[in-house]
Coordinates of C-alpha atoms and ligand atoms in Angstrom, one line a residue:
M55 CA 27.7 263.3 -20.0
R56 CA 31.2 265.6 -18.9
A57 CA 29.6 265.9 -15.3
F58 CA 29.6 262.3 -16.1
V59 CA 32.8 261.7 -17.0
K60 CA 33.9 263.9 -14.6
G61 CA 32.5 261.3 -11.0
G62 CA 33.4 258.5 -13.1
L63 CA 36.8 259.5 -13.0
A64 CA 37.9 260.4 -9.6
A65 CA 35.4 258.1 -8.6
L66 CA 39.1 255.1 -10.1
L67 CA 41.1 257.8 -8.8
M68 CA 39.0 257.7 -5.6
S69 CA 39.1 252.9 -6.1
A70 CA 42.3 253.0 -7.1
L71 CA 43.8 255.4 -4.0
A72 CA 41.8 252.7 -1.5
S73 CA 43.4 249.3 -3.6
G74 CA 46.4 251.1 -2.9
A75 CA 47.2 250.8 -6.6
F76 CA 48.9 254.4 -6.7
A77 CA 50.2 254.0 -2.8
A78 CA 53.9 255.4 -2.1
E79 CA 56.5 253.0 -1.9
A80 CA 58.4 252.5 1.8
G81 CA 61.4 254.8 2.4
P82 CA 64.7 254.4 2.0
A83 CA 65.3 254.3 5.7
D84 CA 62.5 251.4 5.6
L85 CA 63.9 249.5 3.0
A86 CA 67.4 249.5 4.6
I87 CA 66.1 248.8 7.9
A88 CA 63.7 246.2 6.5
Q89 CA 66.2 244.9 4.3
S90 CA 68.9 244.4 7.2
L91 CA 66.5 242.1 9.0
A92 CA 65.6 240.0 5.6
T93 CA 69.3 239.3 6.0
M94 CA 69.1 238.4 9.2
L95 CA 66.5 235.7 8.9
Q96 CA 68.1 234.0 5.6
S97 CA 72.1 234.7 7.1
A98 CA 70.7 232.4 10.2
R99 CA 67.9 230.0 8.2
A100 CA 71.2 228.9 6.9
V101 CA 73.2 227.8 9.9
I102 CA 69.8 225.5 10.0
S103 CA 70.3 224.3 6.0
T104 CA 73.8 223.8 7.1
N105 CA 73.3 221.5 9.3
Q106 CA 70.5 220.0 8.5
E107 CA 72.2 216.2 8.1
R108 CA 73.5 217.0 11.0
I109 CA 69.6 217.3 13.4
N110 CA 68.8 214.2 11.2
D111 CA 71.9 211.3 12.4
P112 CA 70.1 209.4 14.7
A113 CA 72.7 208.7 16.6
L114 CA 74.3 212.0 17.2
G115 CA 73.5 213.6 20.5
D116 CA 74.5 216.6 20.7
K117 CA 74.1 218.4 18.3
G118 CA 76.0 221.4 18.9
L119 CA 73.5 224.1 17.7
S120 CA 73.1 225.5 21.7
G121 CA 71.7 229.7 20.9
A122 CA 74.5 231.1 21.2
A123 CA 76.5 228.1 18.7
V124 CA 73.9 229.1 15.7
L125 CA 73.9 232.7 16.8
E126 CA 77.2 233.7 16.3
K127 CA 77.2 231.8 13.2
A128 CA 74.6 233.9 11.9
I129 CA 76.7 237.4 12.8
A130 CA 79.1 235.5 10.7
N131 CA 76.9 235.2 7.2
Y132 CA 75.7 238.4 8.1
R133 CA 78.3 240.3 7.7
Q134 CA 79.8 238.2 5.1
A135 CA 75.9 239.6 2.4
T136 CA 76.3 242.9 4.7
G137 CA 80.1 244.1 5.1
R138 CA 78.8 244.7 8.5
D139 CA 78.8 242.9 12.3
P140 CA 75.8 243.9 13.5
N141 CA 75.9 244.2 17.7
T142 CA 77.9 248.0 16.1
I143 CA 74.6 248.9 15.2
D144 CA 73.6 251.9 17.8
P145 CA 71.6 249.6 20.4
A146 CA 68.7 252.9 20.7
S147 CA 68.1 253.3 16.9
Y148 CA 64.8 251.8 15.8
E149 CA 67.2 248.9 13.5
G150 CA 68.8 248.3 16.0
R151 CA 66.3 247.8 18.9
L152 CA 65.2 245.5 15.8
I153 CA 67.9 243.6 14.6
R154 CA 68.6 242.8 18.8
A155 CA 64.6 241.6 19.0
Q156 CA 65.6 238.8 15.9
M157 CA 69.4 237.7 17.4
D158 CA 67.0 236.9 20.6
A159 CA 65.0 235.5 19.2
V160 CA 67.2 233.1 17.1
V161 CA 68.7 232.0 20.4
E162 CA 65.2 232.2 22.1
V163 CA 64.3 229.4 19.1
M164 CA 67.5 227.3 19.3
D165 CA 68.1 226.9 23.1
T166 CA 64.3 226.1 23.0
N167 CA 64.4 223.5 21.4
Q168 CA 67.6 221.6 22.5
E169 CA 66.1 218.6 23.5
T170 CA 64.1 217.7 20.6
I171 CA 67.2 218.6 18.3
N172 CA 70.1 216.9 20.3
A173 CA 67.6 213.3 20.9
K174 CA 68.5 210.5 19.9
G175 CA 67.9 207.4 18.2
K176 CA 65.8 209.3 15.6
G177 CA 66.2 210.9 12.2
F178 CA 63.8 213.8 10.9
K179 CA 63.0 215.0 13.7
G180 CA 60.8 218.3 12.1
F181 CA 63.2 220.5 13.2
I182 CA 63.0 222.4 8.7
P183 CA 63.9 225.8 7.8
A184 CA 60.3 227.1 7.1
T185 CA 59.8 226.2 10.6
F186 CA 62.3 227.8 12.9
T187 CA 61.9 230.7 10.3
R188 CA 58.6 230.1 11.5
L189 CA 59.5 230.4 15.2
V190 CA 62.4 232.9 14.5
N191 CA 59.6 235.9 13.4
E192 CA 57.1 234.5 16.5
A193 CA 59.8 235.2 18.6
F194 CA 60.5 238.4 17.4
E195 CA 57.0 239.7 16.9
A196 CA 56.6 238.7 21.0
R197 CA 59.7 241.1 21.6
A198 CA 59.0 243.5 18.9
G199 CA 54.9 243.7 20.0
K200 CA 53.6 247.4 18.4
E201 CA 56.8 247.9 16.4
A202 CA 56.8 245.7 13.3
S203 CA 56.4 242.6 12.4
M204 CA 57.2 239.6 10.3
K205 CA 56.2 237.0 9.0
F206 CA 57.3 234.0 5.8
T207 CA 54.8 233.7 4.1
A208 CA 53.8 232.5 0.4
P209 CA 51.7 232.8 -2.9
P210 CA 48.4 231.3 -1.0
V211 CA 48.3 227.6 -4.0
L212 CA 51.9 226.8 -1.2
I213 CA 50.5 227.3 2.0
R214 CA 51.5 224.3 4.0
N215 CA 51.0 225.8 7.7
R216 CA 48.4 228.0 8.4
K217 CA 49.8 231.3 10.0
A218 CA 51.8 231.6 7.8
R219 CA 48.7 232.5 5.4
P220 CA 49.0 236.0 3.4
D221 CA 47.0 238.4 4.7
A222 CA 44.8 240.9 2.3
F223 CA 47.8 242.9 1.6
E224 CA 49.9 240.7 1.2
A225 CA 48.1 238.5 -0.6
A226 CA 47.4 241.6 -3.1
A227 CA 51.2 242.5 -3.5
I228 CA 52.0 238.4 -4.9
R229 CA 49.3 238.2 -7.1
D230 CA 49.2 241.8 -8.5
Y231 CA 53.2 242.8 -9.0
L232 CA 55.4 239.7 -7.4
E233 CA 53.9 236.9 -9.0
K234 CA 53.3 239.2 -12.1
A235 CA 56.2 237.8 -15.7
D236 CA 57.6 241.1 -15.5
W237 CA 58.8 241.8 -12.0
P238 CA 62.3 241.7 -11.4
K239 CA 63.7 239.3 -10.3
G240 CA 64.8 239.4 -6.7
Q241 CA 62.7 242.9 -7.3
I242 CA 61.0 244.1 -3.4
Y243 CA 57.9 245.4 -3.2
S244 CA 56.2 247.4 -0.1
A245 CA 54.2 250.4 0.3
M246 CA 53.0 252.7 2.5
V247 CA 49.5 251.9 4.6
S248 CA 47.6 252.9 6.9
E249 CA 46.6 250.4 9.9
E250 CA 44.9 251.0 12.6
G251 CA 45.0 254.9 12.1
Q252 CA 48.7 253.9 12.7
E253 CA 51.2 254.8 9.5
R254 CA 53.0 251.4 8.7
A255 CA 55.9 250.7 5.6
R256 CA 54.9 247.4 4.6
I257 CA 57.5 245.6 3.1
M258 CA 57.7 241.9 0.4
V259 CA 61.0 241.0 0.0
P260 CA 61.1 237.8 -2.7
E261 CA 62.2 234.2 -2.3
Y262 CA 62.3 231.8 -5.2
Y263 CA 62.7 227.6 -5.0
V264 CA 66.4 226.5 -5.9
P265 CA 66.7 222.6 -6.5
S266 CA 67.2 221.7 -3.0
C267 CA 63.6 223.1 -1.8
L268 CA 62.3 220.8 -4.5
T269 CA 62.4 217.5 -2.7
C270 CA 60.4 218.4 -0.5
H271 CA 58.3 221.4 -3.0
G272 CA 58.8 219.8 -6.1
D273 CA 57.0 217.4 -8.9
P274 CA 55.1 215.0 -8.8
A275 CA 52.8 217.1 -7.4
G276 CA 50.4 215.7 -4.2
E277 CA 53.3 212.5 -3.2
L278 CA 54.3 213.4 0.1
D279 CA 57.3 214.8 0.7
V280 CA 59.7 213.3 4.7
T281 CA 58.0 215.7 6.3
G282 CA 53.9 214.8 6.1
Y283 CA 52.9 217.3 3.7
P284 CA 52.2 216.5 -0.7
K285 CA 54.1 218.4 -2.9
E286 CA 53.2 221.3 -4.5
G287 CA 55.0 220.2 -8.2
A288 CA 56.4 223.5 -7.9
H289 CA 59.9 224.2 -10.1
E290 CA 63.0 225.9 -9.1
G291 CA 63.1 230.2 -10.2
D292 CA 59.4 229.8 -9.1
L293 CA 58.6 232.8 -6.6
G294 CA 58.2 230.6 -3.0
G295 CA 58.1 232.3 -0.2
V296 CA 58.1 236.3 0.0
I297 CA 59.1 237.8 3.8
S298 CA 56.8 239.9 4.8
I299 CA 57.7 242.9 7.5
G300 CA 55.9 246.1 8.4
L301 CA 57.7 248.8 10.2
I302 CA 56.4 252.3 11.6
P303 CA 57.7 254.4 8.9
Q304 CA 61.1 256.1 9.6
Ligands
HEC481 C1 62.6 219.1 3.9 C2 60.9 219.1 3.1 C3 60.9 220.7 2.9 C4 62.6 221.3 2.2 C5 63.6 221.3 1.5 C6 61.8 223.1 1.9 N1 60.0 222.8 2.9 FE1 59.3 225.3 2.8 N2 58.3 223.9 4.4 C7 58.4 223.1 4.8 C8 57.6 222.3 5.6 C9 57.3 221.8 6.5 C10 56.7 224.2 5.4 C11 56.1 223.8 6.8 C12 56.2 225.0 8.0 C13 55.7 224.8 9.2 O1 55.3 224.7 9.6 O2 55.7 225.9 9.1 C14 57.4 224.7 4.8 C15 57.3 226.0 4.6 C16 57.1 226.8 3.8 C17 57.1 228.2 3.6 C18 56.0 228.8 5.0 C19 54.9 229.4 3.8 C20 54.2 227.8 4.2 O3 53.2 226.8 3.4 O4 53.7 227.5 5.7 C21 57.8 228.5 2.4 C22 57.9 229.9 1.9 C23 58.7 228.0 2.1 N3 58.6 226.5 2.7 C24 59.5 228.3 1.2 C25 60.7 226.9 0.9 C26 62.0 227.2 0.1 C27 61.8 228.8 -0.6 C28 62.6 225.7 0.0 C29 64.1 226.1 -0.2 C30 65.5 227.2 0.1 C31 61.6 225.6 0.8 N4 61.0 225.9 1.5 C32 62.9 223.8 1.6 C33 59.3 222.1 4.2 C34 60.6 222.2 3.2

């Protein structure tokens, strides 16, 4: 009986370890880099949000949102949020390489989409912050290779674009931590995991719906929004998305 209890406990511990329940959190250096990358993504996305009406204006041709122009505004937002100029981050450092890959990705996405956003005679062009975010993350990953990953995902029921679907780690982190009623608002979830024999720091930065999101993601559920997707019936303050970042531990 005693042996059974012991074995049972050992098995329980093993499965808890395997499921990551006791996995260590990412270290402070990893968290700082992830926070920096998340802030740059948010800083760039904010430029698109601020200019959404302009982008949607059918009477206006050139919107003045070239890659260089958007990056300049994104850097200003980042500096305001962090007090740091991203260009001063040592380009040879891990963070320096990654944030430059990200800034280059912002420029690439804007330059590639000039024809779309400058089209005259067309109002809504489908160029919105969520799409911009996805394109920037994809361009970032193409540059970062195996050095890092970055994705904007969400709870499975909220997923619109299948490319944003959470993987097993992300789905569990959302379900077991970020979505729990007692999870402190805004707190990052992180864990060290082993992927393909390589240790990785996985960091999840939660984002919540604010009123401006609800024109597309709010009530009434099922009604089509301006982008043609059915609204989710979400509410202000609900977990709306997660910036998911994978790093090589520092
Ligand atoms: C103009 C309508 C609109 C608004 C406003 C809007 N979204 Fe979305 N959202 C979309 C569309 C369309 C997609 C799918 C984009 C794509 O194809 O990648 C999307 C995708 C997302 C995703 C990625 C996961 C997925 O479903 O593909 C998240 C997370 C998200 N939105 C959260 C938000 C949050 C948070 C806000 C407010 C800050 C917001 N959205 C505002 C239309 C909108």
